mmCIF file of C-alpha atoms in Angstrom:
data_model
loop_
_atom_site.group_PDB
_atom_site.id
_atom_site.type_symbol
_atom_site.label_atom_id
_atom_site.label_comp_id
_atom_site.label_asym_id
_atom_site.label_seq_id
_atom_site.Cartn_x
_atom_site.Cartn_y
_atom_site.Cartn_z
ATOM 1 C CA MET A 1 -30.484 69.939 142.524
ATOM 2 C CA THR A 2 -26.918 68.103 143.698
ATOM 3 C CA THR A 3 -24.054 68.387 140.331
ATOM 4 C CA ALA A 4 -22.017 64.279 141.175
ATOM 5 C CA ALA A 5 -18.589 65.207 141.973
ATOM 6 C CA LEU A 6 -15.877 64.186 139.529
ATOM 7 C CA ASP A 7 -13.717 61.397 140.530
ATOM 8 C CA PRO A 8 -10.262 62.458 141.205
ATOM 9 C CA ARG A 9 -8.867 60.211 138.382
ATOM 10 C CA ALA A 10 -12.215 60.572 135.816
ATOM 11 C CA GLY A 11 -9.435 63.260 133.751
ATOM 12 C CA ARG A 12 -6.478 61.313 133.899
ATOM 13 C CA ARG A 13 -7.858 58.845 132.056
ATOM 14 C CA CYS A 14 -9.643 61.070 129.476
ATOM 15 C CA HIS A 15 -6.055 62.720 129.042
ATOM 16 C CA ASN A 16 -5.132 58.983 128.250
ATOM 17 C CA ALA A 17 -7.400 57.807 125.457
ATOM 18 C CA LEU A 18 -7.120 61.835 124.251
ATOM 19 C CA ASN A 19 -3.241 61.852 124.483
ATOM 20 C CA SER A 20 -3.494 58.286 122.636
ATOM 21 C CA LEU A 21 -5.001 59.569 119.636
ATOM 22 C CA HIS A 22 -3.451 62.950 119.410
ATOM 23 C CA ALA A 23 0.267 60.750 119.591
ATOM 24 C CA THR A 24 -0.672 58.754 116.666
ATOM 25 C CA HIS A 25 0.739 61.007 113.705
ATOM 26 C CA TYR A 26 4.197 60.992 115.503
ATOM 27 C CA PHE A 27 4.609 57.465 114.621
ATOM 28 C CA SER A 28 2.770 58.006 111.010
ATOM 29 C CA PRO A 29 4.659 57.652 107.813
ATOM 30 C CA ASP A 30 2.054 59.961 106.350
ATOM 31 C CA LEU A 31 3.943 62.822 108.887
ATOM 32 C CA GLY A 32 7.181 62.262 107.378
ATOM 33 C CA ARG A 33 6.080 62.095 104.337
ATOM 34 C CA GLU A 34 4.580 65.603 104.246
ATOM 35 C CA LEU A 35 7.428 67.291 105.845
ATOM 36 C CA GLY A 36 9.334 65.893 103.029
ATOM 37 C CA VAL A 37 7.597 67.401 101.244
ATOM 38 C CA LEU A 38 8.871 70.922 102.974
ATOM 39 C CA GLY A 39 12.508 68.817 102.924
ATOM 40 C CA VAL A 40 12.124 68.314 106.445
ATOM 41 C CA THR A 41 13.884 64.741 106.898
ATOM 42 C CA HIS A 42 15.315 64.027 109.868
ATOM 43 C CA PRO A 43 12.948 62.157 111.738
ATOM 44 C CA ARG A 44 13.962 64.627 114.661
ATOM 45 C CA ALA A 45 13.789 67.631 113.119
ATOM 46 C CA VAL A 46 10.245 66.305 111.878
ATOM 47 C CA ASN A 47 9.039 65.337 115.338
ATOM 48 C CA PHE A 48 10.988 69.350 116.347
ATOM 49 C CA ALA A 49 9.147 71.541 114.102
ATOM 50 C CA VAL A 50 5.752 69.353 114.305
ATOM 51 C CA ARG A 51 5.109 70.021 118.021
ATOM 52 C CA ALA A 52 7.407 73.287 118.124
ATOM 53 C CA ALA A 53 5.265 75.060 115.269
ATOM 54 C CA ALA A 54 2.915 76.798 117.239
ATOM 55 C CA LEU A 55 5.441 78.714 119.273
ATOM 56 C CA GLY A 56 7.047 79.981 116.298
ATOM 57 C CA PRO A 57 10.248 79.968 114.485
ATOM 58 C CA VAL A 58 11.505 79.286 118.584
ATOM 59 C CA GLY A 59 14.855 78.431 118.743
ATOM 60 C CA ALA A 60 16.605 75.852 120.810
ATOM 61 C CA GLY A 61 16.336 76.855 123.967
ATOM 62 C CA ALA A 62 12.592 77.786 124.040
ATOM 63 C CA VAL A 63 12.136 74.119 122.937
ATOM 64 C CA THR A 64 14.069 72.610 125.277
ATOM 65 C CA ALA A 65 12.430 74.166 127.826
ATOM 66 C CA ALA A 66 9.210 73.939 126.942
ATOM 67 C CA PHE A 67 9.660 69.974 125.811
ATOM 68 C CA TYR A 68 11.194 69.353 129.146
ATOM 69 C CA ASN A 69 13.108 65.631 128.728
ATOM 70 C CA TYR A 70 15.115 65.718 125.411
ATOM 71 C CA LYS A 71 18.808 66.538 125.271
ATOM 72 C CA HIS A 72 19.451 70.472 124.657
ATOM 73 C CA GLU A 73 22.574 69.073 121.950
ATOM 74 C CA LEU A 74 19.767 67.144 120.305
ATOM 75 C CA VAL A 75 17.124 69.765 120.113
ATOM 76 C CA ALA A 76 19.940 72.258 119.080
ATOM 77 C CA ALA A 77 21.297 69.988 116.118
ATOM 78 C CA HIS A 78 17.829 70.634 114.447
ATOM 79 C CA VAL A 79 16.579 74.033 115.901
ATOM 80 C CA PRO A 80 16.431 76.748 114.435
ATOM 81 C CA ALA A 81 17.521 75.506 111.609
ATOM 82 C CA VAL A 82 15.116 73.603 110.044
ATOM 83 C CA TRP A 83 12.423 76.689 109.950
ATOM 84 C CA GLU A 84 14.966 77.852 107.684
ATOM 85 C CA THR A 85 13.944 75.078 105.267
ATOM 86 C CA ALA A 86 9.878 75.304 106.786
ATOM 87 C CA PRO A 87 8.495 78.054 108.151
ATOM 88 C CA PRO A 88 6.071 77.438 111.281
ATOM 89 C CA GLU A 89 3.084 77.933 109.458
ATOM 90 C CA ARG A 90 4.282 75.657 106.461
ATOM 91 C CA VAL A 91 4.766 73.208 109.008
ATOM 92 C CA LEU A 92 1.681 73.620 110.765
ATOM 93 C CA ALA A 93 -0.002 72.916 107.045
ATOM 94 C CA ALA A 94 1.521 69.736 106.356
ATOM 95 C CA ARG A 95 1.079 68.785 109.805
ATOM 96 C CA ALA A 96 -2.638 69.671 109.512
ATOM 97 C CA ARG A 97 -2.293 67.242 106.493
ATOM 98 C CA ALA A 98 -0.880 64.325 107.426
ATOM 99 C CA VAL A 99 -2.966 63.935 110.542
ATOM 100 C CA ASP A 100 -5.819 63.942 108.255
ATOM 101 C CA THR A 101 -4.667 61.449 106.258
ATOM 102 C CA THR A 102 -3.769 59.390 109.223
ATOM 103 C CA LEU A 103 -7.174 59.039 111.056
ATOM 104 C CA ARG A 104 -8.564 58.262 107.513
ATOM 105 C CA ARG A 105 -6.429 55.381 107.544
ATOM 106 C CA LEU A 106 -6.505 53.681 111.717
ATOM 107 C CA LEU A 107 -9.999 55.195 111.299
ATOM 108 C CA GLY A 108 -11.694 54.575 108.392
ATOM 109 C CA GLU A 109 -13.754 56.671 106.407
ATOM 110 C CA GLU A 110 -17.012 56.114 108.187
ATOM 111 C CA ALA A 111 -15.737 56.339 111.712
ATOM 112 C CA VAL A 112 -13.982 60.139 110.770
ATOM 113 C CA ALA A 113 -17.696 60.670 109.481
ATOM 114 C CA SER A 114 -19.861 59.179 112.689
ATOM 115 C CA PRO A 115 -21.869 61.155 114.629
ATOM 116 C CA GLN A 116 -19.722 59.831 117.113
ATOM 117 C CA MET A 117 -16.648 61.889 116.021
ATOM 118 C CA ALA A 118 -18.414 64.732 115.697
ATOM 119 C CA GLU A 119 -19.994 64.550 119.460
ATOM 120 C CA ALA A 120 -16.296 63.909 121.065
ATOM 121 C CA ALA A 121 -14.856 66.533 118.609
ATOM 122 C CA GLY A 122 -17.471 68.773 120.450
ATOM 123 C CA LEU A 123 -16.892 67.016 123.954
ATOM 124 C CA ALA A 124 -13.516 67.698 123.816
ATOM 125 C CA LEU A 125 -13.597 71.559 123.062
ATOM 126 C CA ARG A 126 -16.068 72.730 125.656
ATOM 127 C CA ALA A 127 -13.385 70.980 128.258
ATOM 128 C CA GLY A 128 -10.867 73.171 126.344
ATOM 129 C CA GLU A 129 -12.797 76.340 127.398
ATOM 130 C CA ALA A 130 -11.620 75.770 131.013
ATOM 131 C CA CYS A 131 -8.022 75.479 130.216
ATOM 132 C CA SER A 132 -5.888 78.215 131.569
ATOM 133 C CA ARG A 133 -2.858 79.922 129.725
ATOM 134 C CA SER A 134 -1.040 81.045 132.586
ATOM 135 C CA ALA A 135 2.300 78.935 132.278
ATOM 136 C CA ARG A 136 1.381 77.090 130.315
ATOM 137 C CA PRO A 137 3.286 77.593 126.260
ATOM 138 C CA LEU A 138 2.612 74.690 124.580
ATOM 139 C CA TYR A 139 -0.948 74.997 125.651
ATOM 140 C CA SER A 140 -1.465 78.113 124.415
ATOM 141 C CA ALA A 141 0.288 78.680 121.566
ATOM 142 C CA HIS A 142 -1.951 75.731 119.997
ATOM 143 C CA ALA A 143 -4.622 77.528 121.531
ATOM 144 C CA ASP A 144 -4.525 80.783 119.347
ATOM 145 C CA LEU A 145 -4.463 77.758 116.069
ATOM 146 C CA PRO A 146 -7.886 78.304 114.343
ATOM 147 C CA VAL A 147 -10.359 74.997 115.165
ATOM 148 C CA PRO A 148 -10.415 72.922 111.981
ATOM 149 C CA GLU A 149 -14.408 72.515 110.432
ATOM 150 C CA GLU A 150 -14.095 68.821 109.895
ATOM 151 C CA PRO A 151 -14.626 67.123 112.980
ATOM 152 C CA HIS A 152 -12.214 64.843 112.979
ATOM 153 C CA LEU A 153 -9.780 67.401 112.698
ATOM 154 C CA ALA A 154 -11.652 69.507 115.046
ATOM 155 C CA TYR A 155 -11.649 66.325 117.853
ATOM 156 C CA TRP A 156 -7.517 65.619 116.689
ATOM 157 C CA HIS A 157 -7.272 69.725 118.069
ATOM 158 C CA ALA A 158 -8.764 70.031 121.322
ATOM 159 C CA ALA A 159 -6.981 66.517 122.241
ATOM 160 C CA THR A 160 -3.805 68.125 121.389
ATOM 161 C CA LEU A 161 -4.828 71.605 123.782
ATOM 162 C CA LEU A 162 -5.879 68.867 126.656
ATOM 163 C CA ARG A 163 -2.988 67.133 126.349
ATOM 164 C CA GLU A 164 -0.010 70.586 126.091
ATOM 165 C CA HIS A 165 -2.350 71.786 129.158
ATOM 166 C CA ARG A 166 -2.024 68.831 131.441
ATOM 167 C CA GLY A 167 1.685 67.878 130.423
ATOM 168 C CA ASP A 168 2.873 71.900 130.573
ATOM 169 C CA GLY A 169 1.278 71.580 134.392
ATOM 170 C CA HIS A 170 3.023 67.731 134.371
ATOM 171 C CA LEU A 171 6.369 69.647 134.029
ATOM 172 C CA ALA A 172 5.688 72.267 136.799
ATOM 173 C CA VAL A 173 5.283 69.479 138.831
ATOM 174 C CA LEU A 174 8.053 67.592 137.696
ATOM 175 C CA MET A 175 10.775 70.277 138.679
ATOM 176 C CA SER A 176 8.447 70.671 142.302
ATOM 177 C CA ALA A 177 9.770 67.260 143.138
ATOM 178 C CA GLY A 178 13.221 67.865 141.555
ATOM 179 C CA LEU A 179 13.550 65.346 138.323
ATOM 180 C CA ASP A 180 15.359 66.700 135.808
ATOM 181 C CA GLY A 181 14.396 65.553 132.413
ATOM 182 C CA LEU A 182 16.150 62.486 132.357
ATOM 183 C CA GLU A 183 15.485 61.432 135.581
ATOM 184 C CA ALA A 184 11.721 61.774 135.024
ATOM 185 C CA LEU A 185 11.931 59.826 131.748
ATOM 186 C CA VAL A 186 13.516 56.496 133.849
ATOM 187 C CA THR A 187 10.940 56.746 136.558
ATOM 188 C CA HIS A 188 8.530 56.926 134.444
ATOM 189 C CA THR A 189 10.080 53.945 132.615
ATOM 190 C CA ALA A 190 10.586 52.246 135.904
ATOM 191 C CA THR A 191 6.828 52.029 136.444
ATOM 192 C CA GLY A 192 6.100 50.369 132.948
ATOM 193 C CA ARG A 193 4.201 52.973 131.430
ATOM 194 C CA GLY A 194 6.821 55.218 129.699
ATOM 195 C CA MET A 195 9.020 54.331 126.542
ATOM 196 C CA THR A 196 11.750 51.253 126.938
ATOM 197 C CA PRO A 197 15.136 53.018 127.308
ATOM 198 C CA LYS A 198 15.232 51.833 123.406
ATOM 199 C CA TRP A 199 12.642 54.987 122.564
ATOM 200 C CA VAL A 200 14.512 57.092 124.784
ATOM 201 C CA PHE A 201 17.434 57.297 123.593
ATOM 202 C CA ALA A 202 16.434 56.870 120.299
ATOM 203 C CA THR A 203 14.072 59.746 120.261
ATOM 204 C CA ARG A 204 15.545 62.405 123.079
ATOM 205 C CA GLY A 205 19.426 62.331 122.491
ATOM 206 C CA TRP A 206 20.014 60.564 125.566
ATOM 207 C CA SER A 207 23.295 57.952 125.444
ATOM 208 C CA GLN A 208 23.055 54.905 127.910
ATOM 209 C CA GLU A 209 25.411 57.209 130.158
ATOM 210 C CA ASP A 210 23.487 59.446 130.574
ATOM 211 C CA TRP A 211 20.812 56.728 131.640
ATOM 212 C CA ASP A 212 22.917 55.021 134.489
ATOM 213 C CA ALA A 213 24.209 58.302 135.953
ATOM 214 C CA ALA A 214 20.598 58.889 135.909
ATOM 215 C CA VAL A 215 19.560 55.748 137.368
ATOM 216 C CA GLY A 216 22.773 56.367 140.086
ATOM 217 C CA ARG A 217 21.558 59.739 140.509
ATOM 218 C CA LEU A 218 17.999 57.974 141.454
ATOM 219 C CA GLN A 219 19.759 55.649 143.451
ATOM 220 C CA GLU A 220 21.076 57.665 145.825
ATOM 221 C CA ARG A 221 17.470 59.347 146.759
ATOM 222 C CA GLY A 222 16.669 56.326 147.542
ATOM 223 C CA LEU A 223 13.847 55.977 144.340
ATOM 224 C CA LEU A 224 15.324 53.417 142.742
ATOM 225 C CA GLU A 225 16.459 50.106 143.629
ATOM 226 C CA GLU A 226 19.925 48.626 142.391
ATOM 227 C CA ASP A 227 17.797 46.417 139.921
ATOM 228 C CA GLY A 228 16.566 49.597 138.436
ATOM 229 C CA GLU A 229 12.903 49.240 139.930
ATOM 230 C CA LEU A 230 11.117 52.186 142.404
ATOM 231 C CA THR A 231 11.557 51.796 146.460
ATOM 232 C CA GLU A 232 8.713 52.368 147.694
ATOM 233 C CA ARG A 233 9.415 56.090 147.899
ATOM 234 C CA GLY A 234 9.461 56.319 144.568
ATOM 235 C CA ILE A 235 6.266 54.418 143.656
ATOM 236 C CA ALA A 236 5.096 56.641 146.266
ATOM 237 C CA LEU A 237 6.555 60.367 144.403
ATOM 238 C CA ARG A 238 4.825 58.394 140.573
ATOM 239 C CA GLU A 239 2.027 58.705 141.892
ATOM 240 C CA GLU A 240 2.208 62.019 144.081
ATOM 241 C CA ILE A 241 3.406 63.636 140.449
ATOM 242 C CA GLU A 242 0.789 62.095 138.923
ATOM 243 C CA GLN A 243 -1.836 63.037 141.210
ATOM 244 C CA GLU A 244 -0.906 66.456 141.674
ATOM 245 C CA THR A 245 -0.876 66.770 137.613
ATOM 246 C CA ASP A 246 -4.330 65.682 138.041
ATOM 247 C CA ARG A 247 -5.032 68.826 140.135
ATOM 248 C CA LEU A 248 -3.511 71.188 138.163
ATOM 249 C CA ASP A 249 -5.414 70.106 135.521
ATOM 250 C CA ARG A 250 -8.689 69.810 136.973
ATOM 251 C CA ALA A 251 -10.579 72.618 135.426
ATOM 252 C CA PRO A 252 -11.202 71.429 132.018
ATOM 253 C CA TYR A 253 -12.749 68.294 132.978
ATOM 254 C CA ASP A 254 -14.663 69.564 136.081
ATOM 255 C CA HIS A 255 -15.780 72.254 133.188
ATOM 256 C CA LEU A 256 -17.116 69.432 131.234
ATOM 257 C CA GLY A 257 -19.047 67.469 134.358
ATOM 258 C CA PRO A 258 -18.648 64.059 135.302
ATOM 259 C CA ASP A 259 -21.260 62.705 132.648
ATOM 260 C CA GLY A 260 -19.691 64.962 129.917
ATOM 261 C CA VAL A 261 -16.253 63.070 130.934
ATOM 262 C CA ALA A 262 -17.454 60.026 130.595
ATOM 263 C CA ARG A 263 -18.867 59.861 127.424
ATOM 264 C CA LEU A 264 -16.119 61.379 126.349
ATOM 265 C CA THR A 265 -13.902 58.466 127.842
ATOM 266 C CA GLU A 266 -15.919 56.261 126.169
ATOM 267 C CA LEU A 267 -15.460 57.828 122.928
ATOM 268 C CA GLY A 268 -11.993 58.458 122.781
ATOM 269 C CA THR A 269 -11.393 55.098 124.266
ATOM 270 C CA ALA A 270 -12.946 53.593 121.759
ATOM 271 C CA PHE A 271 -11.624 55.659 118.920
ATOM 272 C CA ALA A 272 -7.839 55.232 120.679
ATOM 273 C CA ARG A 273 -8.352 51.476 120.333
ATOM 274 C CA ALA A 274 -9.607 51.550 117.100
ATOM 275 C CA ALA A 275 -5.764 53.145 115.997
ATOM 276 C CA LEU A 276 -3.410 50.680 118.229
ATOM 277 C CA THR A 277 -5.455 47.740 116.588
ATOM 278 C CA ALA A 278 -4.725 49.088 112.923
ATOM 279 C CA GLY A 279 -0.977 49.423 113.919
ATOM 280 C CA ALA A 280 -0.428 53.443 115.105
ATOM 281 C CA PHE A 281 2.473 52.301 117.848
ATOM 282 C CA PRO A 282 5.686 50.492 117.595
ATOM 283 C CA ALA A 283 4.990 47.100 119.299
ATOM 284 C CA ASP A 284 8.347 47.300 121.539
ATOM 285 C CA LEU A 285 7.440 51.461 122.270
ATOM 286 C CA LEU A 286 5.915 51.273 125.920
ATOM 287 C CA GLY A 287 7.911 48.803 128.802
ATOM 288 C CA LYS A 288 10.306 49.023 131.573
ATOM 289 C CA ARG A 289 13.225 47.277 129.197
#
C-alpha cells in the first residue's frame, strides 16, 4: 500500500501551532512570579534563565551563540550572574510551575484534562522521537529533561523539543544565508510576521542605531527597499530560508506521517487560538511598525 507524501509545508504549519502555545509562558505574569520567588526579577534575566537553564550554568558566550539574535552585551549583563541567584535546576522547576499555571489559566481546566490534550501530547512526543541532536544545542539540552507525567505539561515539553529542534536548524540556515542576528530580525519584521521594532529593542538589547545600521547593510545587498520593505530578492531569500529550514526539520513530521501531522496541527491550532483569545500575547507584538 502506498503512503501519502507529506506536504512540504505541513511541518512548518504544525510547528507554528505548537510554538505559539510554547511561547505563551514567556509573556505570562506567572513566570515572573515564579522566578521572582527565586530572586530573579529583571525580565531579561528571567528570559535568559528559563530558556538556557537546560544547558546548565553556562556563560554569556554560550547563550549568545545559542539564542543568536540577542545583543551579547545584554546577555552578559545577566549571564552567568543569574545562576548565582538561581541555579538551573531551580529555574527549571520554577518554569514548570509557571507553565502549569499559565496553561490552566489560558486554556481552562476542562481543556487541560481533556482527551484531546492527551492525544496531542502523544502525537507531539511521537514526532519528537525522530529529532536529531547533531548541531542542535538547545534541542539536545531540552531532550535530556524528563517528560512530565501530566498530559498538558507533556504536550508543552514536546512542543518545546520540536520548537528548539526547528530553531537550531533555522540558525544554521540564517548563517548560510549571510544574515547576522539583527539582520535576521530586520528581515523577519519586514515580512510582517516578526516582532515590531519596539519589541526587538525591548527584548533583544538592540538600539535604533543598531537597527538602522542593519537596515543599511541589507539595502546595500539589495534585500530591502528604501522604505524598509523587502525587495523581490529579499522576499525570495526569506522564502528560501524557510524552505531550507523545513528540509532540516522534516524528520519529525515524516516520522509522524501525514495523518498524524494533520491531527496534531488541528489540535495544536485549537489550543493556540484559545490561548490567543485569552490574551496570551501583547496586542502590539507582531508587525512591521
